[in-house]
PDB file of C-alpha atoms in Angstrom:
ATOM      1  CA  MET A 156      39.855 -29.078 -10.003  1.00 54.00           C
ATOM      2  CA  SER A 157      37.335 -26.104  -9.930  1.00 79.00           C
ATOM      3  CA  PHE A 158      33.975 -25.731 -11.102  1.00 86.00           C
ATOM      4  CA  PRO A 159      33.062 -23.568 -14.672  1.00 88.00           C
ATOM      5  CA  GLU A 160      32.295 -19.942 -13.912  1.00 87.00           C
ATOM      6  CA  ASN A 161      28.581 -19.371 -13.164  1.00 94.00           C
ATOM      7  CA  SER A 162      27.576 -22.888 -11.881  1.00 95.00           C
ATOM      8  CA  LEU A 163      24.967 -24.362  -9.736  1.00 96.00           C
ATOM      9  CA  ILE A 164      25.885 -27.508  -8.156  1.00 95.00           C
ATOM     10  CA  GLN A 165      23.395 -30.163  -6.746  1.00 95.00           C
ATOM     11  CA  GLY A 166      25.488 -32.014  -3.732  1.00 94.00           C
ATOM     12  CA  ASP A 167      26.807 -31.571  -0.653  1.00 93.00           C
ATOM     13  CA  SER A 168      29.072 -28.290  -0.400  1.00 93.00           C
ATOM     14  CA  ILE A 169      30.936 -29.819   2.540  1.00 91.00           C
ATOM     15  CA  GLN A 170      32.509 -32.106  -0.007  1.00 93.00           C
ATOM     16  CA  HIS A 171      32.385 -30.305  -3.432  1.00 95.00           C
ATOM     17  CA  LEU A 172      34.151 -27.339  -2.027  1.00 95.00           C
ATOM     18  CA  LYS A 173      37.109 -29.747  -1.854  1.00 94.00           C
ATOM     19  CA  GLU A 174      37.129 -29.332  -5.563  1.00 95.00           C
ATOM     20  CA  VAL A 175      37.379 -25.641  -5.537  1.00 96.00           C
ATOM     21  CA  ASP A 176      40.799 -24.085  -6.002  1.00 95.00           C
ATOM     22  CA  ALA A 177      42.637 -22.387  -3.063  1.00 96.00           C
ATOM     23  CA  GLU A 178      42.225 -18.447  -2.774  1.00 96.00           C
ATOM     24  CA  SER A 179      39.870 -18.449  -5.832  1.00 96.00           C
ATOM     25  CA  ILE A 180      36.534 -17.005  -4.043  1.00 97.00           C
ATOM     26  CA  HIS A 181      36.291 -13.111  -3.639  1.00 98.00           C
ATOM     27  CA  LEU A 182      33.054 -13.538  -1.593  1.00 98.00           C
ATOM     28  CA  ILE A 183      30.860 -16.385   0.512  1.00 98.00           C
ATOM     29  CA  LEU A 184      27.586 -15.089   1.194  1.00 98.00           C
ATOM     30  CA  SER A 185      25.032 -17.880   2.612  1.00 96.00           C
ATOM     31  CA  ASP A 186      21.913 -18.092   4.794  1.00 94.00           C
ATOM     32  CA  ILE A 187      23.171 -21.339   6.326  1.00 93.00           C
ATOM     33  CA  PRO A 188      20.810 -23.627   8.439  1.00 89.00           C
ATOM     34  CA  TYR A 189      20.080 -22.205  11.683  1.00 82.00           C
ATOM     35  CA  GLY A 190      20.124 -25.453  13.621  1.00 74.00           C
ATOM     36  CA  ILE A 191      16.783 -24.828  15.102  1.00 70.00           C
ATOM     37  CA  GLY A 192      14.571 -27.657  13.422  1.00 61.00           C
ATOM     38  CA  VAL A 193      12.669 -25.142  10.542  1.00 55.00           C
ATOM     39  CA  GLU A 194      12.500 -28.464   8.352  1.00 57.00           C
ATOM     40  CA  ASP A 195      14.381 -31.808   8.331  1.00 61.00           C
ATOM     41  CA  TRP A 196      17.422 -30.339   6.834  1.00 52.00           C
ATOM     42  CA  ASP A 197      17.656 -27.990   9.495  1.00 50.00           C
ATOM     43  CA  VAL A 198      18.149 -30.853  12.211  1.00 65.00           C
ATOM     44  CA  LEU A 199      21.560 -30.694  12.837  1.00 56.00           C
ATOM     45  CA  HIS A 200      22.048 -32.322  16.112  1.00 65.00           C
ATOM     46  CA  ALA A 201      21.137 -35.847  17.790  1.00 65.00           C
ATOM     47  CA  ASN A 202      17.509 -35.626  17.663  1.00 57.00           C
ATOM     48  CA  THR A 203      15.795 -38.530  19.144  1.00 58.00           C
ATOM     49  CA  ASN A 204      12.257 -37.345  20.224  1.00 56.00           C
ATOM     50  CA  SER A 205       9.600 -38.379  18.179  1.00 51.00           C
ATOM     51  CA  ALA A 206       7.540 -35.124  18.914  1.00 51.00           C
ATOM     52  CA  TYR A 207      10.135 -33.069  17.145  1.00 51.00           C
ATOM     53  CA  LEU A 208       9.278 -31.638  13.922  1.00 52.00           C
ATOM     54  CA  GLY A 209       5.494 -32.895  14.760  1.00 50.00           C
ATOM     55  CA  SER A 210       2.967 -30.139  14.706  1.00 51.00           C
ATOM     56  CA  SER A 211      -0.050 -29.333  16.798  1.00 49.00           C
ATOM     57  CA  PRO A 212      -3.807 -28.390  15.794  1.00 51.00           C
ATOM     58  CA  ALA A 213      -2.811 -24.638  16.581  1.00 51.00           C
ATOM     59  CA  GLN A 214       0.323 -24.772  14.651  1.00 49.00           C
ATOM     60  CA  GLU A 215      -1.328 -26.055  11.582  1.00 53.00           C
ATOM     61  CA  LYS A 216      -3.717 -23.176  11.805  1.00 55.00           C
ATOM     62  CA  ALA A 217      -0.825 -20.653  11.904  1.00 51.00           C
ATOM     63  CA  GLY A 218      -0.231 -21.284   8.356  1.00 52.00           C
ATOM     64  CA  ALA A 219       3.250 -21.430   6.581  1.00 47.00           C
ATOM     65  CA  ILE A 220       5.060 -20.186   9.410  1.00 49.00           C
ATOM     66  CA  PHE A 221       5.791 -22.103  12.978  1.00 49.00           C
ATOM     67  CA  LYS A 222       4.011 -25.378  11.084  1.00 53.00           C
ATOM     68  CA  LYS A 223       6.773 -27.492  13.093  1.00 54.00           C
ATOM     69  CA  ARG A 224       7.385 -28.175  16.770  1.00 50.00           C
ATOM     70  CA  GLY A 225      10.870 -27.263  17.650  1.00 56.00           C
ATOM     71  CA  LYS A 226      12.453 -28.221  20.705  1.00 54.00           C
ATOM     72  CA  PRO A 227      11.591 -25.760  24.011  1.00 58.00           C
ATOM     73  CA  LEU A 228      14.356 -23.760  25.067  1.00 56.00           C
ATOM     74  CA  ASN A 229      14.757 -25.702  28.122  1.00 57.00           C
ATOM     75  CA  GLY A 230      14.684 -28.899  26.355  1.00 56.00           C
ATOM     76  CA  TRP A 231      13.042 -32.254  26.740  1.00 54.00           C
ATOM     77  CA  SER A 232      16.373 -33.958  28.289  1.00 67.00           C
ATOM     78  CA  GLU A 233      19.741 -33.521  29.344  1.00 71.00           C
ATOM     79  CA  ALA A 234      20.802 -34.645  25.800  1.00 70.00           C
ATOM     80  CA  ASP A 235      19.311 -31.483  24.415  1.00 74.00           C
ATOM     81  CA  ARG A 236      21.466 -29.002  26.432  1.00 77.00           C
ATOM     82  CA  LYS A 237      24.114 -30.606  23.347  1.00 82.00           C
ATOM     83  CA  ILE A 238      22.279 -28.985  20.847  1.00 85.00           C
ATOM     84  CA  PRO A 239      24.656 -25.759  20.806  1.00 88.00           C
ATOM     85  CA  ILE A 240      27.932 -27.551  20.788  1.00 91.00           C
ATOM     86  CA  GLN A 241      26.751 -30.076  18.176  1.00 90.00           C
ATOM     87  CA  TYR A 242      25.864 -27.095  16.068  1.00 91.00           C
ATOM     88  CA  TYR A 243      29.350 -25.423  16.755  1.00 94.00           C
ATOM     89  CA  GLU A 244      30.752 -28.747  15.308  1.00 95.00           C
ATOM     90  CA  TRP A 245      28.514 -28.991  12.536  1.00 94.00           C
ATOM     91  CA  CYS A 246      29.887 -25.367  11.609  1.00 95.00           C
ATOM     92  CA  LEU A 247      33.613 -26.703  11.952  1.00 97.00           C
ATOM     93  CA  THR A 248      32.947 -29.091   9.159  1.00 95.00           C
ATOM     94  CA  TRP A 249      32.826 -26.750   6.678  1.00 96.00           C
ATOM     95  CA  ALA A 250      34.591 -23.359   7.987  1.00 97.00           C
ATOM     96  CA  LYS A 251      37.859 -24.626   7.297  1.00 97.00           C
ATOM     97  CA  GLU A 252      37.268 -25.200   3.604  1.00 97.00           C
ATOM     98  CA  TRP A 253      35.433 -21.961   3.256  1.00 98.00           C
ATOM     99  CA  PHE A 254      39.159 -20.260   4.588  1.00 98.00           C
ATOM    100  CA  ARG A 255      40.785 -22.295   1.930  1.00 97.00           C
ATOM    101  CA  VAL A 256      38.964 -21.227  -0.867  1.00 97.00           C
ATOM    102  CA  LEU A 257      38.818 -17.269  -0.107  1.00 98.00           C
ATOM    103  CA  LYS A 258      41.330 -14.803  -1.352  1.00 97.00           C
ATOM    104  CA  PRO A 259      43.374 -13.325   1.560  1.00 97.00           C
ATOM    105  CA  GLY A 260      41.197 -10.379   2.972  1.00 97.00           C
ATOM    106  CA  ALA A 261      37.984 -11.652   1.111  1.00 98.00           C
ATOM    107  CA  SER A 262      34.502 -11.595   3.240  1.00 98.00           C
ATOM    108  CA  VAL A 263      32.242 -13.974   4.541  1.00 98.00           C
ATOM    109  CA  PHE A 264      28.491 -13.099   5.125  1.00 98.00           C
ATOM    110  CA  ILE A 265      26.496 -15.293   7.221  1.00 97.00           C
ATOM    111  CA  CYS A 266      22.571 -14.994   7.745  1.00 94.00           C
ATOM    112  CA  ALA A 267      22.287 -16.861  10.973  1.00 88.00           C
ATOM    113  CA  GLY A 268      19.733 -17.607  13.494  1.00 87.00           C
ATOM    114  CA  ARG A 269      20.137 -15.305  16.658  1.00 89.00           C
ATOM    115  CA  ARG A 270      19.644 -18.477  19.048  1.00 89.00           C
ATOM    116  CA  LEU A 271      23.076 -20.132  18.009  1.00 92.00           C
ATOM    117  CA  ALA A 272      24.930 -17.412  16.182  1.00 94.00           C
ATOM    118  CA  HIS A 273      27.655 -17.453  18.925  1.00 96.00           C
ATOM    119  CA  ARG A 274      28.472 -20.796  18.323  1.00 95.00           C
ATOM    120  CA  CYS A 275      29.041 -20.304  14.573  1.00 96.00           C
ATOM    121  CA  ILE A 276      30.937 -17.354  15.360  1.00 97.00           C
ATOM    122  CA  CYS A 277      33.148 -19.354  17.591  1.00 97.00           C
ATOM    123  CA  ALA A 278      33.616 -22.061  14.860  1.00 97.00           C
ATOM    124  CA  MET A 279      34.440 -19.417  12.445  1.00 98.00           C
ATOM    125  CA  GLU A 280      37.002 -17.694  14.790  1.00 98.00           C
ATOM    126  CA  ASP A 281      38.751 -21.347  15.624  1.00 98.00           C
ATOM    127  CA  SER A 282      38.872 -21.913  11.611  1.00 98.00           C
ATOM    128  CA  GLY A 283      41.010 -18.848  11.194  1.00 98.00           C
ATOM    129  CA  PHE A 284      38.732 -16.099  10.385  1.00 98.00           C
ATOM    130  CA  THR A 285      38.369 -12.498  11.703  1.00 97.00           C
ATOM    131  CA  TRP A 286      35.015 -11.599  13.003  1.00 97.00           C
ATOM    132  CA  ARG A 287      34.405  -8.103  11.399  1.00 96.00           C
ATOM    133  CA  ASP A 288      30.894  -7.005  12.748  1.00 96.00           C
ATOM    134  CA  MET A 289      27.456  -8.328  13.286  1.00 96.00           C
ATOM    135  CA  LEU A 290      25.075  -6.450  11.134  1.00 96.00           C
ATOM    136  CA  SER A 291      21.496  -6.120  12.029  1.00 95.00           C
ATOM    137  CA  TRP A 292      18.981  -6.666   8.990  1.00 93.00           C
ATOM    138  CA  ASP A 293      15.623  -5.066  10.122  1.00 91.00           C
ATOM    139  CA  LYS A 294      12.899  -7.122   8.098  1.00 85.00           C
ATOM    140  CA  VAL A 295      10.371  -4.502   8.755  1.00 83.00           C
ATOM    141  CA  LYS A 296       7.514  -7.223   9.126  1.00 80.00           C
ATOM    142  CA  ALA A 297       8.133 -10.180  11.480  1.00 75.00           C
ATOM    143  CA  PRO A 298       5.364 -12.558  13.089  1.00 76.00           C
ATOM    144  CA  HIS A 299       4.792 -12.653  16.654  1.00 78.00           C
ATOM    145  CA  ARG A 300       3.689 -16.338  17.931  1.00 77.00           C
ATOM    146  CA  ALA A 301       4.271 -15.840  21.636  1.00 80.00           C
ATOM    147  CA  GLN A 302       1.406 -17.646  23.564  1.00 83.00           C
ATOM    148  CA  ARG A 303      -0.148 -16.157  26.459  1.00 88.00           C
ATOM    149  CA  ILE A 304       0.425 -17.899  29.776  1.00 90.00           C
ATOM    150  CA  SER A 305      -2.894 -16.823  31.153  1.00 92.00           C
ATOM    151  CA  ILE A 306      -4.635 -19.163  28.458  1.00 91.00           C
ATOM    152  CA  VAL A 307      -2.866 -21.922  29.646  1.00 90.00           C
ATOM    153  CA  PHE A 308      -4.069 -21.571  33.226  1.00 93.00           C
ATOM    154  CA  GLU A 309      -7.656 -20.766  31.711  1.00 93.00           C
ATOM    155  CA  ARG A 310      -7.472 -24.145  30.329  1.00 92.00           C
ATOM    156  CA  ARG A 311      -6.442 -25.852  33.452  1.00 94.00           C
ATOM    157  CA  GLY A 312      -9.279 -24.099  35.293  1.00 94.00           C
ATOM    158  CA  ASP A 313      -7.093 -22.137  37.428  1.00 95.00           C
ATOM    159  CA  TRP A 314      -8.567 -18.632  37.148  1.00 95.00           C
ATOM    160  CA  GLU A 315      -6.792 -17.232  40.003  1.00 95.00           C
ATOM    161  CA  ALA A 316      -3.500 -17.731  38.111  1.00 94.00           C
ATOM    162  CA  ALA A 317      -4.983 -16.624  34.940  1.00 93.00           C
ATOM    163  CA  GLU A 318      -5.633 -13.357  35.944  1.00 93.00           C
ATOM    164  CA  LYS A 319      -2.537 -13.225  38.017  1.00 94.00           C
ATOM    165  CA  TRP A 320      -0.360 -13.783  34.741  1.00 93.00           C
ATOM    166  CA  GLU A 321      -2.719 -11.648  32.525  1.00 93.00           C
ATOM    167  CA  GLY A 322      -0.560  -9.893  29.965  1.00 91.00           C
ATOM    168  CA  TRP A 323       2.442 -12.586  30.294  1.00 93.00           C
ATOM    169  CA  ARG A 324       3.591 -14.537  27.397  1.00 90.00           C
ATOM    170  CA  VAL A 325       5.647 -17.757  26.797  1.00 84.00           C
ATOM    171  CA  GLY A 326       8.168 -17.236  24.105  1.00 80.00           C
ATOM    172  CA  ASN A 327      10.177 -14.083  22.658  1.00 82.00           C
ATOM    173  CA  LEU A 328       9.810 -10.845  21.793  1.00 86.00           C
ATOM    174  CA  ARG A 329       8.879 -10.246  17.877  1.00 84.00           C
ATOM    175  CA  PRO A 330      11.762 -11.439  15.870  1.00 85.00           C
ATOM    176  CA  ARG A 331      12.032  -8.108  14.017  1.00 87.00           C
ATOM    177  CA  PHE A 332      15.932  -8.308  13.168  1.00 90.00           C
ATOM    178  CA  GLU A 333      18.159 -11.061  11.926  1.00 92.00           C
ATOM    179  CA  PRO A 334      22.046 -10.917  12.651  1.00 95.00           C
ATOM    180  CA  ILE A 335      24.281 -10.898   9.506  1.00 96.00           C
ATOM    181  CA  LEU A 336      27.717 -12.257  10.604  1.00 97.00           C
ATOM    182  CA  TRP A 337      30.664 -10.412   8.831  1.00 98.00           C
ATOM    183  CA  PHE A 338      33.876 -12.421   8.881  1.00 98.00           C
ATOM    184  CA  THR A 339      36.955 -11.724   6.641  1.00 98.00           C
ATOM    185  CA  LYS A 340      40.239 -13.642   5.598  1.00 98.00           C
ATOM    186  CA  PRO A 341      43.208 -12.252   7.370  1.00 96.00           C
ATOM    187  CA  TYR A 342      45.521 -10.877   4.751  1.00 92.00           C
ATOM    188  CA  PRO A 343      49.258 -11.849   5.292  1.00 87.00           C
ATOM    189  CA  VAL A 344      51.238 -10.805   8.322  1.00 83.00           C
ATOM    190  CA  GLY A 345      53.534  -8.205   7.606  1.00 84.00           C
ATOM    191  CA  GLY A 346      51.024  -6.777   4.968  1.00 86.00           C
ATOM    192  CA  THR A 347      48.727  -3.996   4.834  1.00 91.00           C
ATOM    193  CA  ILE A 348      44.857  -3.427   3.833  1.00 91.00           C
ATOM    194  CA  ALA A 349      45.988  -1.296   0.753  1.00 94.00           C
ATOM    195  CA  THR A 350      48.734  -3.771  -0.457  1.00 94.00           C
ATOM    196  CA  ASN A 351      46.364  -6.811  -0.140  1.00 95.00           C
ATOM    197  CA  LEU A 352      43.508  -4.657  -2.082  1.00 95.00           C
ATOM    198  CA  LEU A 353      45.949  -4.004  -4.866  1.00 95.00           C
ATOM    199  CA  GLU A 354      47.040  -7.815  -5.155  1.00 95.00           C
ATOM    200  CA  ASN A 355      43.599  -9.656  -4.376  1.00 96.00           C
ATOM    201  CA  GLN A 356      41.360  -6.761  -5.080  1.00 96.00           C
ATOM    202  CA  VAL A 357      38.993  -7.477  -1.588  1.00 97.00           C
ATOM    203  CA  GLY A 358      39.601  -6.168   1.786  1.00 95.00           C
ATOM    204  CA  ALA A 359      37.973  -2.973   1.746  1.00 96.00           C
ATOM    205  CA  TYR A 360      34.055  -2.251   1.563  1.00 96.00           C
ATOM    206  CA  ASN A 361      32.273   0.311  -0.842  1.00 96.00           C
ATOM    207  CA  GLU A 362      30.566   2.687   1.203  1.00 96.00           C
ATOM    208  CA  THR A 363      29.257   4.690  -1.715  1.00 96.00           C
ATOM    209  CA  ALA A 364      27.356   1.298  -2.697  1.00 95.00           C
ATOM    210  CA  PHE A 365      26.222   0.729   0.537  1.00 95.00           C
ATOM    211  CA  VAL A 366      24.451   3.911   1.254  1.00 94.00           C
ATOM    212  CA  GLN A 367      22.850   4.072  -2.302  1.00 90.00           C
ATOM    213  CA  ASN A 368      20.748   1.082  -1.031  1.00 86.00           C
ATOM    214  CA  VAL A 369      20.206   2.019   2.771  1.00 90.00           C
ATOM    215  CA  GLN A 370      20.825   5.918   2.984  1.00 84.00           C
ATOM    216  CA  GLN A 371      23.338   5.657   5.995  1.00 92.00           C
ATOM    217  CA  PRO A 372      26.816   3.553   6.421  1.00 94.00           C
ATOM    218  CA  ASP A 373      25.150   2.125   9.633  1.00 95.00           C
ATOM    219  CA  ASN A 374      25.239  -1.656  10.759  1.00 95.00           C
ATOM    220  CA  LEU A 375      21.455  -1.270  11.528  1.00 95.00           C
ATOM    221  CA  PHE A 376      19.348  -1.185   8.146  1.00 94.00           C
ATOM    222  CA  SER A 377      15.936  -2.104   7.038  1.00 92.00           C
ATOM    223  CA  ILE A 378      15.187  -4.114   3.904  1.00 91.00           C
ATOM    224  CA  PRO A 379      11.511  -5.132   3.412  1.00 86.00           C
ATOM    225  CA  ALA A 380      10.805  -8.068   1.315  1.00 79.00           C
ATOM    226  CA  LEU A 381       8.875  -8.209  -1.894  1.00 80.00           C
ATOM    227  CA  LYS A 382       6.222 -10.580  -3.170  1.00 80.00           C
ATOM    228  CA  SER A 383       8.888 -12.395  -5.420  1.00 80.00           C
ATOM    229  CA  ASP A 384      10.983 -12.770  -2.124  1.00 67.00           C
ATOM    230  CA  THR A 385       8.439 -15.512  -0.552  1.00 69.00           C
ATOM    231  CA  GLY A 386       7.122 -18.413  -1.313  1.00 67.00           C
ATOM    232  CA  LEU A 387      10.052 -20.584  -2.691  1.00 70.00           C
ATOM    233  CA  HIS A 388      11.782 -21.301   0.529  1.00 70.00           C
ATOM    234  CA  PRO A 389      10.939 -21.461   4.245  1.00 70.00           C
ATOM    235  CA  THR A 390      14.027 -19.067   4.905  1.00 75.00           C
ATOM    236  CA  GLN A 391      13.969 -17.053   1.699  1.00 75.00           C
ATOM    237  CA  LYS A 392      15.754 -13.591   1.854  1.00 90.00           C
ATOM    238  CA  PRO A 393      15.247 -10.703  -0.246  1.00 92.00           C
ATOM    239  CA  VAL A 394      17.317 -10.625  -3.523  1.00 93.00           C
ATOM    240  CA  ARG A 395      17.809  -6.807  -2.695  1.00 94.00           C
ATOM    241  CA  LEU A 396      19.443  -7.563   0.759  1.00 95.00           C
ATOM    242  CA  MET A 397      21.851 -10.110  -0.843  1.00 95.00           C
ATOM    243  CA  GLN A 398      22.393  -7.529  -3.700  1.00 96.00           C
ATOM    244  CA  LEU A 399      23.282  -5.009  -1.081  1.00 97.00           C
ATOM    245  CA  LEU A 400      25.882  -7.223   0.614  1.00 97.00           C
ATOM    246  CA  ILE A 401      27.634  -8.496  -2.738  1.00 98.00           C
ATOM    247  CA  GLU A 402      28.110  -4.918  -3.856  1.00 97.00           C
ATOM    248  CA  THR A 403      29.451  -3.835  -0.591  1.00 97.00           C
ATOM    249  CA  VAL A 404      32.581  -5.955  -0.585  1.00 98.00           C
ATOM    250  CA  THR A 405      33.135  -6.782  -4.190  1.00 98.00           C
ATOM    251  CA  LEU A 406      33.642  -5.607  -7.846  1.00 98.00           C
ATOM    252  CA  PRO A 407      31.715  -6.390 -11.046  1.00 97.00           C
ATOM    253  CA  GLY A 408      33.192  -9.783 -12.446  1.00 97.00           C
ATOM    254  CA  GLN A 409      34.192 -11.218  -9.047  1.00 98.00           C
ATOM    255  CA  ILE A 410      33.011 -14.551  -7.862  1.00 97.00           C
ATOM    256  CA  VAL A 411      30.439 -14.989  -4.975  1.00 98.00           C
ATOM    257  CA  CYS A 412      29.973 -18.385  -3.583  1.00 98.00           C
ATOM    258  CA  ASP A 413      26.727 -19.676  -1.895  1.00 97.00           C
ATOM    259  CA  PRO A 414      27.449 -23.129  -0.215  1.00 97.00           C
ATOM    260  CA  PHE A 415      23.994 -23.284   1.009  1.00 95.00           C
ATOM    261  CA  CYS A 416      22.029 -21.725  -1.581  1.00 94.00           C
ATOM    262  CA  GLY A 417      18.619 -22.905  -1.239  1.00 91.00           C
ATOM    263  CA  SER A 418      16.237 -21.262  -3.766  1.00 90.00           C
ATOM    264  CA  GLY A 419      18.856 -19.488  -5.207  1.00 94.00           C
ATOM    265  CA  THR A 420      18.662 -16.114  -4.178  1.00 95.00           C
ATOM    266  CA  THR A 421      22.431 -15.084  -3.519  1.00 96.00           C
ATOM    267  CA  LEU A 422      23.008 -16.315  -7.226  1.00 97.00           C
ATOM    268  CA  ILE A 423      20.133 -14.259  -8.348  1.00 96.00           C
ATOM    269  CA  ALA A 424      21.627 -11.133  -6.696  1.00 96.00           C
ATOM    270  CA  ALA A 425      25.275 -11.771  -8.156  1.00 97.00           C
ATOM    271  CA  ILE A 426      23.591 -12.022 -11.998  1.00 96.00           C
ATOM    272  CA  ARG A 427      21.823  -8.527 -11.058  1.00 95.00           C
ATOM    273  CA  SER A 428      25.076  -7.062  -9.757  1.00 96.00           C
ATOM    274  CA  ASN A 429      27.299  -8.510 -12.653  1.00 96.00           C
ATOM    275  CA  ARG A 430      29.397 -10.991 -10.486  1.00 97.00           C
ATOM    276  CA  LYS A 431      29.766 -14.283 -11.369  1.00 97.00           C
ATOM    277  CA  TYR A 432      28.452 -17.276  -9.187  1.00 97.00           C
ATOM    278  CA  LEU A 433      29.085 -20.608  -7.606  1.00 97.00           C
ATOM    279  CA  GLY A 434      26.216 -22.435  -5.724  1.00 97.00           C
ATOM    280  CA  PHE A 435      25.514 -25.651  -4.329  1.00 97.00           C
ATOM    281  CA  GLU A 436      22.456 -26.988  -3.148  1.00 95.00           C
ATOM    282  CA  ILE A 437      22.082 -30.408  -1.410  1.00 94.00           C
ATOM    283  CA  ASN A 438      18.095 -30.774  -1.759  1.00 93.00           C
ATOM    284  CA  PRO A 439      16.848 -31.801  -5.186  1.00 94.00           C
ATOM    285  CA  GLN A 440      13.872 -29.689  -4.845  1.00 93.00           C
ATOM    286  CA  TYR A 441      15.325 -26.444  -3.995  1.00 92.00           C
ATOM    287  CA  TYR A 442      18.156 -26.957  -6.551  1.00 95.00           C
ATOM    288  CA  GLN A 443      15.448 -27.350  -9.308  1.00 94.00           C
ATOM    289  CA  VAL A 444      14.056 -24.319  -8.038  1.00 94.00           C
ATOM    290  CA  ALA A 445      17.133 -22.376  -7.975  1.00 94.00           C
ATOM    291  CA  GLN A 446      17.963 -23.501 -11.461  1.00 95.00           C
ATOM    292  CA  GLN A 447      14.666 -22.583 -12.953  1.00 93.00           C
ATOM    293  CA  ARG A 448      15.299 -19.103 -11.399  1.00 93.00           C
ATOM    294  CA  ILE A 449      18.470 -18.596 -12.702  1.00 94.00           C
ATOM    295  CA  ASP A 450      17.349 -19.780 -15.996  1.00 94.00           C
ATOM    296  CA  MET A 451      14.486 -17.022 -16.110  1.00 92.00           C
ATOM    297  CA  GLU A 452      16.973 -14.241 -15.141  1.00 93.00           C
ATOM    298  CA  GLU A 453      19.482 -15.066 -17.829  1.00 89.00           C
ATOM    299  CA  SER A 454      16.751 -15.098 -20.395  1.00 86.00           C
ATOM    300  CA  SER A 455      15.444 -11.827 -19.112  1.00 65.00           C
ATOM    301  CA  LEU A 456      11.989 -13.350 -18.201  1.00 44.00           C
ATOM    302  CA  PHE A 457      12.033 -12.611 -14.807  1.00 47.00           C
ATOM    303  CA  ILE A 458       9.894  -9.445 -13.789  1.00 52.00           C
ATOM    304  CA  PRO A 459      12.097  -6.800 -11.878  1.00 53.00           C
ATOM    305  CA  ASP A 460      11.411  -6.268  -8.418  1.00 50.00           C
ATOM    306  CA  LEU A 461      10.833  -2.551  -9.158  1.00 46.00           C
ATOM    307  CA  LEU A 462       7.584  -3.403 -10.512  1.00 46.00           C
ATOM    308  CA  GLU A 463       6.475  -5.188  -7.235  1.00 49.00           C
ATOM    309  CA  VAL A 464       5.459  -3.783  -3.693  1.00 47.00           C
ATOM    310  CA  PRO A 465       6.390  -4.806  -0.177  1.00 50.00           C
ATOM    311  CA  VAL A 466       4.913  -7.641   1.689  1.00 49.00           C
ATOM    312  CA  LYS A 467       2.273  -6.677   3.962  1.00 43.00           C
TER     313      LYS A 467
END
């Protein structure tokens, strides 16, 4: 069984993809859960600490970003050290099914969090995929919430330590870029890229389409978010970013699948690129958001991004 063309399905893609015909998809493009506790749906490990996903007064004042408390990198217990391997195991639950439904030579683009991207790469390789490259998407704008360690010592009344560690911070550098993992399903042994391209219509990439969007054929590129690219999902990506990726490796009329489609950005990008789409979203709230966006897009009620300006 397979789903009708241009379908958005509410449900668990890990189960529903089993109903998709083998070698029927030309591209999988998905902003998968990062496993870092952005929201409840992003908790993909055995979390038992009651403080996790809570919030401090400082976080509540921070606005829409970093409202939830994640585990510190050092963890709270030895069990927290298992988070990376548990994320790898979660990726394995869907990677083999992705491999089955893709055409030989087809690409996969995964927007993955920096912290656990390496585990996703290993799961994809162990499921049969070839890791082709890591693209670096420069978001242009990014929040910086690294706390000054001197403040901690000041609260303790340790003025000597506060002075000594002035200028030092707890946390990370500004998260200016996000990795996009690029995989391909191998074409048959003994064949060639050119032969597979003729047979399955996938395998190469359209450099002309790529440079029309970002000027240079580099794996580091900048695409800012527009006003319409925010406010619908905590990890919402720019439509233009997804459209760039779609048009780089597929032809008009081919099928783009997003197994974790969230607010539906990949599907909107597919429509604007004249591609067919298949999306899955398990969260009822985000499913409704995605369906509403698709309805507006297909009825030409959506205001084009060209009329908008980047978020400042």
